[in-house]
CSV table of C-alpha atoms in Angstrom, one decimal:
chain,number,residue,atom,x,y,z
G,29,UNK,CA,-4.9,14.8,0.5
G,30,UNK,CA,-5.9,11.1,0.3
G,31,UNK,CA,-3.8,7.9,0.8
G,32,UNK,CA,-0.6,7.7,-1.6
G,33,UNK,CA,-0.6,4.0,-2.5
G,34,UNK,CA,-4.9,3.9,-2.3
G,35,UNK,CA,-6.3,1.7,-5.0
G,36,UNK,CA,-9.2,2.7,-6.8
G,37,UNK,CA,-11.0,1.2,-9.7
G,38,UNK,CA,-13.2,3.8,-11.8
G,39,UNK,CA,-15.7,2.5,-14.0
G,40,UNK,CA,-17.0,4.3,-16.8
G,41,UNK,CA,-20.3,3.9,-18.8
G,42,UNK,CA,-21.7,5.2,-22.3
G,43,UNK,CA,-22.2,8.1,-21.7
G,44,UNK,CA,-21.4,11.6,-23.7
G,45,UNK,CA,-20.3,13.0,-20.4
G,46,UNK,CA,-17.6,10.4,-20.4
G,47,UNK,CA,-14.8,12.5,-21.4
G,48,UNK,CA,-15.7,14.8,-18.3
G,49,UNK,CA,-13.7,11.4,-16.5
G,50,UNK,CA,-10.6,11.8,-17.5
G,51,UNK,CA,-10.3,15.2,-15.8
G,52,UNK,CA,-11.3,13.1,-12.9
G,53,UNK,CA,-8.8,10.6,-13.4
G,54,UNK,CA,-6.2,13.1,-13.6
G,55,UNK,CA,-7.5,14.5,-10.0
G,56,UNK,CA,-7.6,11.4,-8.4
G,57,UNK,CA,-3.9,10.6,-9.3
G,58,UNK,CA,-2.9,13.9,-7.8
G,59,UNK,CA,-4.1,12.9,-4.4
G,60,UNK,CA,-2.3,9.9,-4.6
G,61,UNK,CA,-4.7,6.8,-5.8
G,62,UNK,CA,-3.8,4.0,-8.6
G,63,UNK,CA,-6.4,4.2,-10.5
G,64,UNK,CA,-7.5,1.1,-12.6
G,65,UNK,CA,-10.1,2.1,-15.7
G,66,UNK,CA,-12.5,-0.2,-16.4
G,67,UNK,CA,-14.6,1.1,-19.5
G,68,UNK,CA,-17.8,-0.5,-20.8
G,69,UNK,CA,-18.1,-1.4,-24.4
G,70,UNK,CA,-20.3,1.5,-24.8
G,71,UNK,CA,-17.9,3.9,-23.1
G,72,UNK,CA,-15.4,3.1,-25.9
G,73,UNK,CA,-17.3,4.8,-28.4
G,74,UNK,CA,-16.9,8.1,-26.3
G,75,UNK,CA,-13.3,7.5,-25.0
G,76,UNK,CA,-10.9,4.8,-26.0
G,77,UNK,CA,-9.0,2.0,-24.7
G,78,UNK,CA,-5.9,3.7,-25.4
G,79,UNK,CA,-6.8,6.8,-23.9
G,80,UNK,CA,-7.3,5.6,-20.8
G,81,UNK,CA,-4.2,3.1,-20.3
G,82,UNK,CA,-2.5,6.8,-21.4
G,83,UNK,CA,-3.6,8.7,-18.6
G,84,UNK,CA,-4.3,5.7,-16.0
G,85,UNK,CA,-0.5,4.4,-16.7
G,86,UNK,CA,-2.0,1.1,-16.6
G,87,UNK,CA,-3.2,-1.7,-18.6
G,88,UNK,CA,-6.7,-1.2,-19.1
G,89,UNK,CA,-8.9,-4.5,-19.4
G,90,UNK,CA,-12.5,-4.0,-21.4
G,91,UNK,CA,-14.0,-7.5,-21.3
G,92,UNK,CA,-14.6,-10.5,-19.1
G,93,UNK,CA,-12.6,-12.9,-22.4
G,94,UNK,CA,-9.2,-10.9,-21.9
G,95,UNK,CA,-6.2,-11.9,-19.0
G,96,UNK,CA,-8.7,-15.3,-18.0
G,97,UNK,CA,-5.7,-16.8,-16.3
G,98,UNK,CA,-5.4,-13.6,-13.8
G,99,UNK,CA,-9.5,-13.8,-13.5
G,100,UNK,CA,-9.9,-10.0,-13.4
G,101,UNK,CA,-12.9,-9.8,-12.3
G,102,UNK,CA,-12.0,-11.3,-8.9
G,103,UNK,CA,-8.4,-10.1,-8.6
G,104,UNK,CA,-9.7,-6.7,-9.2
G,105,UNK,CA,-12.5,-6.4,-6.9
G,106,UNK,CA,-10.2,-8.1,-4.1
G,107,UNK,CA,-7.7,-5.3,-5.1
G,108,UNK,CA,-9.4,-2.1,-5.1
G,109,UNK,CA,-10.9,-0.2,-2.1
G,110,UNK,CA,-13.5,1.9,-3.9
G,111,UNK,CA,-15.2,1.3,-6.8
G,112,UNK,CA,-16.4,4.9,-8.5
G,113,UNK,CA,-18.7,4.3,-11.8
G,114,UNK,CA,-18.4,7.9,-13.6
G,115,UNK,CA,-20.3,8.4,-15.6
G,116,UNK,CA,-23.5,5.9,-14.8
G,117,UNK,CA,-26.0,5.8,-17.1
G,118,UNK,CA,-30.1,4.5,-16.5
G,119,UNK,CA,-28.8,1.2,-18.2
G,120,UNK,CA,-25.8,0.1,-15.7
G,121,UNK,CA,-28.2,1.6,-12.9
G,122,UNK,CA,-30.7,-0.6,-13.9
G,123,UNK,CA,-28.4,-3.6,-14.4
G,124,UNK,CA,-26.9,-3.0,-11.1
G,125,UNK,CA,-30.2,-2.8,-9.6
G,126,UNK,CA,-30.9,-5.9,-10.7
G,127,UNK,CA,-28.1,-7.5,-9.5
G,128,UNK,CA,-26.9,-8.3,-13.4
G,129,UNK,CA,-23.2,-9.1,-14.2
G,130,UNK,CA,-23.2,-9.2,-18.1
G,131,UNK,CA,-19.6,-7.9,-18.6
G,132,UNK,CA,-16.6,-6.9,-16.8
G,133,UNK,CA,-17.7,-4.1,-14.9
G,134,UNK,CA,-21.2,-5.3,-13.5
G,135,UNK,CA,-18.8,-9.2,-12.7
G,136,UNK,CA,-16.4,-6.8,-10.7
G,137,UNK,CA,-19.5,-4.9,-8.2
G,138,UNK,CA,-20.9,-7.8,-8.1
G,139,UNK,CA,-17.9,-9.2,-6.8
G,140,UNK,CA,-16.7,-6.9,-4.3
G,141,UNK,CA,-16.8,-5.7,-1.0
G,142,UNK,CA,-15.3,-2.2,-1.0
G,143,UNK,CA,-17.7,1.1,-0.8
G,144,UNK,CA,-19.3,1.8,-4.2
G,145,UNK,CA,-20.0,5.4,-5.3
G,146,UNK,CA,-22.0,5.6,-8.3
G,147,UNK,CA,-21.7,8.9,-10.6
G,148,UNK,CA,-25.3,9.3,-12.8
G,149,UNK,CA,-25.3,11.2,-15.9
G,150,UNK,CA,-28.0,11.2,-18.2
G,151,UNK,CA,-31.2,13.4,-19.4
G,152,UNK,CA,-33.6,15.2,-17.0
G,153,UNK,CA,-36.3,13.3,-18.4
G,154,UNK,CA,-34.3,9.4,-17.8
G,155,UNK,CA,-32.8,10.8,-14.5
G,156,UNK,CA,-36.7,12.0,-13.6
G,157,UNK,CA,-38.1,8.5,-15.1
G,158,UNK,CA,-39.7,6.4,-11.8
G,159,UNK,CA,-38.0,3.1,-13.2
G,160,UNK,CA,-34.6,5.4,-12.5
G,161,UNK,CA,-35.8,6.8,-9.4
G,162,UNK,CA,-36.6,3.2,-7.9
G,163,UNK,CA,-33.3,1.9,-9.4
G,164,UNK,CA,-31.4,4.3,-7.5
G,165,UNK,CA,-33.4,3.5,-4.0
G,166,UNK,CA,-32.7,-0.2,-4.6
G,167,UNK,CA,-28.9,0.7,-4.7
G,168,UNK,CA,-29.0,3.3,-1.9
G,169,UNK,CA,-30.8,0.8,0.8
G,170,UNK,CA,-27.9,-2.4,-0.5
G,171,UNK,CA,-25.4,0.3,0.9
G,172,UNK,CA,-24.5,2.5,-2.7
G,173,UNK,CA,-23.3,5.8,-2.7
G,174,UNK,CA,-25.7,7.5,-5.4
G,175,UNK,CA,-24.4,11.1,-6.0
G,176,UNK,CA,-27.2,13.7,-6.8
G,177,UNK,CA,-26.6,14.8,-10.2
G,178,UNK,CA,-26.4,18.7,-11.3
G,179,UNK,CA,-28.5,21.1,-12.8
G,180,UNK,CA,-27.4,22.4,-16.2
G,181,UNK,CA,-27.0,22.6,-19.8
G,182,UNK,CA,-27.3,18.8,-21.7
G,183,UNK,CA,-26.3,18.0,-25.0
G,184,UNK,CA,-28.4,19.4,-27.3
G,185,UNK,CA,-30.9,22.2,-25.9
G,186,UNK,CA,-31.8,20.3,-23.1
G,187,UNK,CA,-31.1,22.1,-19.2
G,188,UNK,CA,-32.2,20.1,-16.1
G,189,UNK,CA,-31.4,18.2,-13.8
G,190,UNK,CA,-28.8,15.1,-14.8
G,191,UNK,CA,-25.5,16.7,-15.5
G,192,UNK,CA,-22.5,15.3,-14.6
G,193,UNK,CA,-21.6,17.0,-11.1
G,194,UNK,CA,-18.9,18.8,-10.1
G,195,UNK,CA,-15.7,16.9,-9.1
G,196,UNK,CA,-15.7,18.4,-5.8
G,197,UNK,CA,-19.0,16.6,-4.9
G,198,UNK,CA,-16.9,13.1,-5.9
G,199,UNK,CA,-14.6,14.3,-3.8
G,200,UNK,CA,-16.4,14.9,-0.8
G,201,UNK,CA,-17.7,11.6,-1.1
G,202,UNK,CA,-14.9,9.9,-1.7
G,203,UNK,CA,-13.5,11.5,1.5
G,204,UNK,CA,-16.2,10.7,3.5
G,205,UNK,CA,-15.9,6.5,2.7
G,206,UNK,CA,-12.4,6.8,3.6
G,207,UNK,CA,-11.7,9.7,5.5
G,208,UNK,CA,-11.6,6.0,8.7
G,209,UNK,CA,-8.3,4.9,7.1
G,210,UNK,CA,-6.2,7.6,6.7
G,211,UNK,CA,-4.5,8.4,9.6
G,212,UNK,CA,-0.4,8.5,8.4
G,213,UNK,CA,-1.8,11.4,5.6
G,214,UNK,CA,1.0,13.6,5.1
G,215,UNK,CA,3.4,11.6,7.4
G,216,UNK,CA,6.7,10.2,5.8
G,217,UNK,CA,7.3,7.2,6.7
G,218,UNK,CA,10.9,4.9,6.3
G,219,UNK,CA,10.5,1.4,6.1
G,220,UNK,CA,13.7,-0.9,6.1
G,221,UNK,CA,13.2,-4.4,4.5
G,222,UNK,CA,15.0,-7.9,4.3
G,223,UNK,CA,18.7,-8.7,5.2
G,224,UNK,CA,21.6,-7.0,4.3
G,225,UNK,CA,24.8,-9.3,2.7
G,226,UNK,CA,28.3,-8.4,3.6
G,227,UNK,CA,30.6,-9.8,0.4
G,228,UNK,CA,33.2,-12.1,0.6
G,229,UNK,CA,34.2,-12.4,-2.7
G,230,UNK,CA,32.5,-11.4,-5.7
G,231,UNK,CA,30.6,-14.8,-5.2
G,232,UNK,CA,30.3,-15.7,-1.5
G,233,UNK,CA,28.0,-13.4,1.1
G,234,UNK,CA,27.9,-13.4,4.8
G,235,UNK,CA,23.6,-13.0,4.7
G,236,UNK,CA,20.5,-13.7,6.9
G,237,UNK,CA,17.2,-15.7,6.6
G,238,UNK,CA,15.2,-12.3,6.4
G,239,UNK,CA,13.2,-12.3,2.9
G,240,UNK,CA,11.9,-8.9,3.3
G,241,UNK,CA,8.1,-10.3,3.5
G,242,UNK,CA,7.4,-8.0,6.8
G,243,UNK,CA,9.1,-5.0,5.9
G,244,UNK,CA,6.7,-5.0,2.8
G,245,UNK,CA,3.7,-5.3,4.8
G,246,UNK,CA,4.9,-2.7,7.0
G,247,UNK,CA,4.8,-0.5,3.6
G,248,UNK,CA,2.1,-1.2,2.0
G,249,UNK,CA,0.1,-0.9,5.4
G,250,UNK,CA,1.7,2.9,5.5
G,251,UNK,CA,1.1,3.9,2.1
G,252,UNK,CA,-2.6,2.4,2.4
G,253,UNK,CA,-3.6,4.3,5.5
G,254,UNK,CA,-1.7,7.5,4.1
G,255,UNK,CA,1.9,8.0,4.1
G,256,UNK,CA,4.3,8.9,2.0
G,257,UNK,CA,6.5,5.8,2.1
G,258,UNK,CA,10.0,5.1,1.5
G,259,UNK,CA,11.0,1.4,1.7
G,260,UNK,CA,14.7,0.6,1.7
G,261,UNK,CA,15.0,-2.8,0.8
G,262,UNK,CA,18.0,-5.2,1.7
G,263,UNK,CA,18.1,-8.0,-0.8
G,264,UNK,CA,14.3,-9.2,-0.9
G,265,UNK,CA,13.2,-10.2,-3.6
G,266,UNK,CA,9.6,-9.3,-3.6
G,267,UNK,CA,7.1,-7.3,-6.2
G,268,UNK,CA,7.6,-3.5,-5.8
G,269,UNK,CA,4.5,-2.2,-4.2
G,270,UNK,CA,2.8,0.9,-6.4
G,271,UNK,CA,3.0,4.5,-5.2
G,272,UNK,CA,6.3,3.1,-2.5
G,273,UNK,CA,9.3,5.0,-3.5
G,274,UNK,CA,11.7,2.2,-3.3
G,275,UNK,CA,15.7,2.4,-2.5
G,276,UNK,CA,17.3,-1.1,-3.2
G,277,UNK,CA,20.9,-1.8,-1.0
G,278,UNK,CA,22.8,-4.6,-0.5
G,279,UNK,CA,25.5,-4.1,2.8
G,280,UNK,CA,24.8,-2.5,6.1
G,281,UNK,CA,27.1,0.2,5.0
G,282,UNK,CA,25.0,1.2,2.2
G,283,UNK,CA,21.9,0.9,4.5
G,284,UNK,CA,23.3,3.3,6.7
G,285,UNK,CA,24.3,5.8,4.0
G,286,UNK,CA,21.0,6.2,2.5
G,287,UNK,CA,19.6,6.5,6.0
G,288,UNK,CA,21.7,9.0,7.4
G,289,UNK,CA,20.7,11.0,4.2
G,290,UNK,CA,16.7,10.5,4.2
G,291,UNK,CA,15.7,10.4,7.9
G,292,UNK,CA,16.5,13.7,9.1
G,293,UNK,CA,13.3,14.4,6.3
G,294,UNK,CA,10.9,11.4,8.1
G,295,UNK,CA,8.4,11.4,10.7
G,296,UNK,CA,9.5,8.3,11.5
G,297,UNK,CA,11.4,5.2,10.5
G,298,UNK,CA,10.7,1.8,10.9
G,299,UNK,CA,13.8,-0.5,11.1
G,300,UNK,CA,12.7,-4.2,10.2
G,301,UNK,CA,15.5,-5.1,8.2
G,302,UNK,CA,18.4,-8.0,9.8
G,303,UNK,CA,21.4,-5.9,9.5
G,304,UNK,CA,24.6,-8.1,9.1
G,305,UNK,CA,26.5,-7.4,12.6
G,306,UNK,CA,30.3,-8.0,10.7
G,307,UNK,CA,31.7,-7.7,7.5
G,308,UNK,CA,34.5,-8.9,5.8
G,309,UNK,CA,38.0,-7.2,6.4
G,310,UNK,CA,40.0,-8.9,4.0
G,311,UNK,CA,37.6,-8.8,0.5
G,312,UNK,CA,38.8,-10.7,-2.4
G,313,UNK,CA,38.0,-9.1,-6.0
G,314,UNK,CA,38.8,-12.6,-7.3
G,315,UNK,CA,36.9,-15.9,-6.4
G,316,UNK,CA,38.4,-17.6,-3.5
G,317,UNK,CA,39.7,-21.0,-4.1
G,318,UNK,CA,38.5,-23.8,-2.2
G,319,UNK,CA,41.7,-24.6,-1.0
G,320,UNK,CA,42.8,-21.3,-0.3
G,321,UNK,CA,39.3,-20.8,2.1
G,322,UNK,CA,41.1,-21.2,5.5
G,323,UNK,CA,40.0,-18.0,7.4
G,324,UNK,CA,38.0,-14.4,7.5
G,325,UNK,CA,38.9,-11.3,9.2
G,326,UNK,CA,36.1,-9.6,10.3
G,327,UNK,CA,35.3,-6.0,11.1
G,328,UNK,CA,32.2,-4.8,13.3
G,329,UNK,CA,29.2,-3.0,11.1
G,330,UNK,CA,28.6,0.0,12.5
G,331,UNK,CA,25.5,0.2,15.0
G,332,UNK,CA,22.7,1.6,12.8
G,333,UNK,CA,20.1,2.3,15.3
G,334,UNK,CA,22.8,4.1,17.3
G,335,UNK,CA,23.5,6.3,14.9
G,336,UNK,CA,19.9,6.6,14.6
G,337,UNK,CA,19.8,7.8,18.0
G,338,UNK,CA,22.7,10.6,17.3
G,339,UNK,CA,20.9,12.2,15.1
G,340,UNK,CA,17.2,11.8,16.4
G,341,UNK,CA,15.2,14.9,16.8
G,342,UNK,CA,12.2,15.4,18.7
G,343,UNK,CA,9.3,14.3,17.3
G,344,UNK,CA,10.2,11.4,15.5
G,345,UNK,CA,9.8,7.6,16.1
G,346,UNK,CA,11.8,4.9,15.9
G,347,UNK,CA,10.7,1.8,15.7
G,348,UNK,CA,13.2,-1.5,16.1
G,349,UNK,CA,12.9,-4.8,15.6
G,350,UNK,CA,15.1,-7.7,16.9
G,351,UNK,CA,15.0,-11.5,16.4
G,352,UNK,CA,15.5,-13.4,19.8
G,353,UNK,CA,15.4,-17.4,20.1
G,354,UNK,CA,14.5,-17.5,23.8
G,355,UNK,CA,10.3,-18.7,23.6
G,356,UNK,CA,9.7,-17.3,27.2
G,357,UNK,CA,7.7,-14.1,27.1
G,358,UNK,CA,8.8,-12.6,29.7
G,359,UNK,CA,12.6,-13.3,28.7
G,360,UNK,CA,11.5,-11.5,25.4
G,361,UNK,CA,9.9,-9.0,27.1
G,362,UNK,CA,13.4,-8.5,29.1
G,363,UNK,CA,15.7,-8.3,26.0
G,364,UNK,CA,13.7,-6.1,23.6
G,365,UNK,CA,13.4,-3.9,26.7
G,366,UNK,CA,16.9,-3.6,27.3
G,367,UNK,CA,17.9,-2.8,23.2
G,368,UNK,CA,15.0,-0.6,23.7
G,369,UNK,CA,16.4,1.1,25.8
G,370,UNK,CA,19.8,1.5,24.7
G,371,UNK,CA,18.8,2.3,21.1
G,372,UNK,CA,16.8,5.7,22.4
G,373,UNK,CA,13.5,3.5,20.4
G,374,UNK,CA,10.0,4.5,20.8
G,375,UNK,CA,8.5,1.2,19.8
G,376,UNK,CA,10.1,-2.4,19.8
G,377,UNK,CA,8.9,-5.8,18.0
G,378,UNK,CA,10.9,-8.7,19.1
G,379,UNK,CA,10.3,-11.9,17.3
G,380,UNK,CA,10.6,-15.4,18.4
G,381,UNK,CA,12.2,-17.0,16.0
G,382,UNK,CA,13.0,-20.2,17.9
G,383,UNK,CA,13.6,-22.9,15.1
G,384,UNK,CA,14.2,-21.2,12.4
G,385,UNK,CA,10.4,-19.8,12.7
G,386,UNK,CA,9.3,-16.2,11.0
G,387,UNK,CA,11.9,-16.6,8.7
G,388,UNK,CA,10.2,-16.2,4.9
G,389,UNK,CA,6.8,-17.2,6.9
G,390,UNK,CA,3.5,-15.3,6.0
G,391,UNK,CA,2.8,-15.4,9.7
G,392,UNK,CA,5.0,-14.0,12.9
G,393,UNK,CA,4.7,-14.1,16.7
G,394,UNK,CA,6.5,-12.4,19.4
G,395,UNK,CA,5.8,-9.2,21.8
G,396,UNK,CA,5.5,-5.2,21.0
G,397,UNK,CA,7.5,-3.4,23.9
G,398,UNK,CA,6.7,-0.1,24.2
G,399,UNK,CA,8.4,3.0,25.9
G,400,UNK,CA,5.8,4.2,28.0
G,401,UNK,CA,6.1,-0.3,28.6
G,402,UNK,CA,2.4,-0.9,27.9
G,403,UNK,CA,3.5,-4.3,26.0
G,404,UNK,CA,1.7,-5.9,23.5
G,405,UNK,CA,2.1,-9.9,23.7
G,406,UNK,CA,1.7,-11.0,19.6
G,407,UNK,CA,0.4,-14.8,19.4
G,408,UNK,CA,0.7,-16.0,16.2
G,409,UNK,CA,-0.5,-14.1,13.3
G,410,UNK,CA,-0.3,-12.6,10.3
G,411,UNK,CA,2.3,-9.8,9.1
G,412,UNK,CA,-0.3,-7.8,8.0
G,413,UNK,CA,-1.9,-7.8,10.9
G,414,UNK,CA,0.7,-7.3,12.7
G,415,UNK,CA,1.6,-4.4,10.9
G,416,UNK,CA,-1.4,-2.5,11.5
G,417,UNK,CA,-0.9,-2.7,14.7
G,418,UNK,CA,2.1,-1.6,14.9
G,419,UNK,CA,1.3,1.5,12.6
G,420,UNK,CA,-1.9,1.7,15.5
G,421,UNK,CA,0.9,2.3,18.3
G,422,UNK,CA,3.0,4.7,15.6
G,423,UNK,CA,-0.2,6.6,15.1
G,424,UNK,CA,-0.4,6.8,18.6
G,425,UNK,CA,2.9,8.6,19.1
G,426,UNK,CA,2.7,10.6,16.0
G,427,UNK,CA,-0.2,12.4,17.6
């Protein structure tokens, strides 16, 4: 099984064994990649535009002159992490030999940095052709993945050597360029995200400063090296991440519903979001009156992470995260230690969120304390980074 949440973008060229990719479509959707078609002009006389955004469940773009303002042929080779061109014919091998970038396709190679594995197709007799052969050696020594074609029957009465190959061999390959980044595979993973808001009256909150950002990194991170992730998110108001089952709640209560349903079926559960420590006794189904807003009763939330604990069994992780406003390490150090601790966690991030910082920030600082205490101080950086190396520690206690 590959990565659930993996992007992919597979080219196709104008070829008659064209049609053999949307088997392969289908296939790569079963193990889990979002697959994003981009066809060649040529291509569309074989299989059609519609075809594709049919099986793909994705808008398919053709040409460079379509979606300018999102400049696709940047966002999308910035997106992807493989590019797979099935079938390749002598042309595009030839104008990716040559370093051409005539349409959308050729801008979008040209353009990236992810492995490329390039699918030929075509007639013994082009396949055997020394222009072809050289082609292909230019691509293999820039780094290409050039998969051997098969022996068989053609179109026509032709047999040789040129037919499409068999998906496995894709497959394999595909495996081998990713096989580094796939380390959660079959792990489920819950990930809890932005702040939960305890309702005063149907207009008023009590809330947080959390906006969810790290919670999402934390996810897509997961889902990219593998996992089967399920983000509970509190309130944030961020772009649902494909191939993340998402569970959206609002109060503390609600977060702990959902969790004492799902974890017992985790591997381990990831607890970034700010839960609200109090709610409101004394709800008002009515909006309160400015001149009737004299007090609030309060009533604790119950302790999540706790609960967490009661119903822990071995083999999972839990990992916590606290926001603290002492800058100190070492006094960090001290009180992620001590929730640690008490909250039966495996792993710990404490932030410093000393002024308001963190908070909605693309960047975080603070310390990783761990249970077997081999601490990881955090200087500034970003979420993402920071959430692969958490999921590095994770990995570590998964086993």
């Amino acid at each position: 099984m590959f990565p659930r949440g993996r992007k992919l973008l597979l080219g196709v060229s104008g070829g008659i064994s064209a049609y053999k990719s949307c088997e392969l479509l289908r296939r790569l959707q079963d193990q889990g990649f979002i697959v994003d078609v981009v066809p060649t002009a040529a291509s569309l006389n074989f299989v059609g535009k519609a075809t594709w955004e049919a099986l793909s469940g994705r808008k398919v773009i053709t040409d460079l002159w379509s979606d300018v303002e999102s400049v696709p042929h940047i966002s999308m080779a910035k997106e992807n992490d493989l590019i797979l061109i099935a079938p390749t014919t002598a042309d595009l091998l030839a104008k990716l030999a040559s370093g051409r970038a005539d349409d959308l396709l050729t801008n979008i190679v040209l353009a990236s940095n992810a492995p490329k594995i390039i699918v030929p197709a075509m007639h013994p007799e082009m396949w055997l052709n020394p222009a072809t052969s050289a082609n292909v050696s230019i691509l293999r020594d820039r780094g290409f993945v050039v998969i051997e074609p098969d022996q068989g029957r053609m179109t026509g009465l032709d047999v040789g050597v040129g037919r499409y190959p068999d998906l496995s061999k894709i497959f394999s390959e595909i495996q081998a360029k990713l096989q580094n980044n796939s380390d959660l595979a079959g792990r489920r993973i819950i990930v809890t995200a932005g702040g939960t808001r305890e309702p005063i009256d149907p207009v008023r909150y009590i809330g947080n400063r959390s906006s969810g950002k790290q919670g999402f990194a934390l996810a897509l991170a997961a889902a990219t090296r593998g996992a089967n992730v399920h983000l509970i998110s509190a309130n944030a108001d961020l772009p649902e991440i494909d191939g993340v089952e998402v569970t959206k709640i609002e109060t503390a209560t609600e977060l702990l519903s959902v969790l004492e349903a799902e974890f017992p079926k985790c591997d381990a559960l990831i607890m970034s979001a700010a839960v609200a420590d109090a709610r409101v006794s004394n709800y008002s189904q009515n909006k309160i009156k400015k001149n009737d807003f004299e007090t609030m009763d309060l009533t604790k939330n119950p302790d999540i992470l706790a609960r967490i604990a009661e119903i822990k069994k071995s083999g999972q992780i839990v990992v916590g995260f606290a926001a603290e406003t002492d800058s100190k390490s070492e006094n960090l150090v001290k009180l992620g230690t001590e929730k640690l601790r008490s909250k039966s966690l495996d792993l710990m991030y404490v932030n410093n969120v000393t002024d308001g910082a963190i908070f909605g920030s693309d960047s975080t600082q603070g310390v990783i304390i761990d249970s077997n205490e081999k601490n990881i101080d955090i200087p500034e950086i970003s979420k993402d980074t920071l959430s692969d190396i958490l999921l590095d520690q994770l990995v570590s206690k998964l086993g």
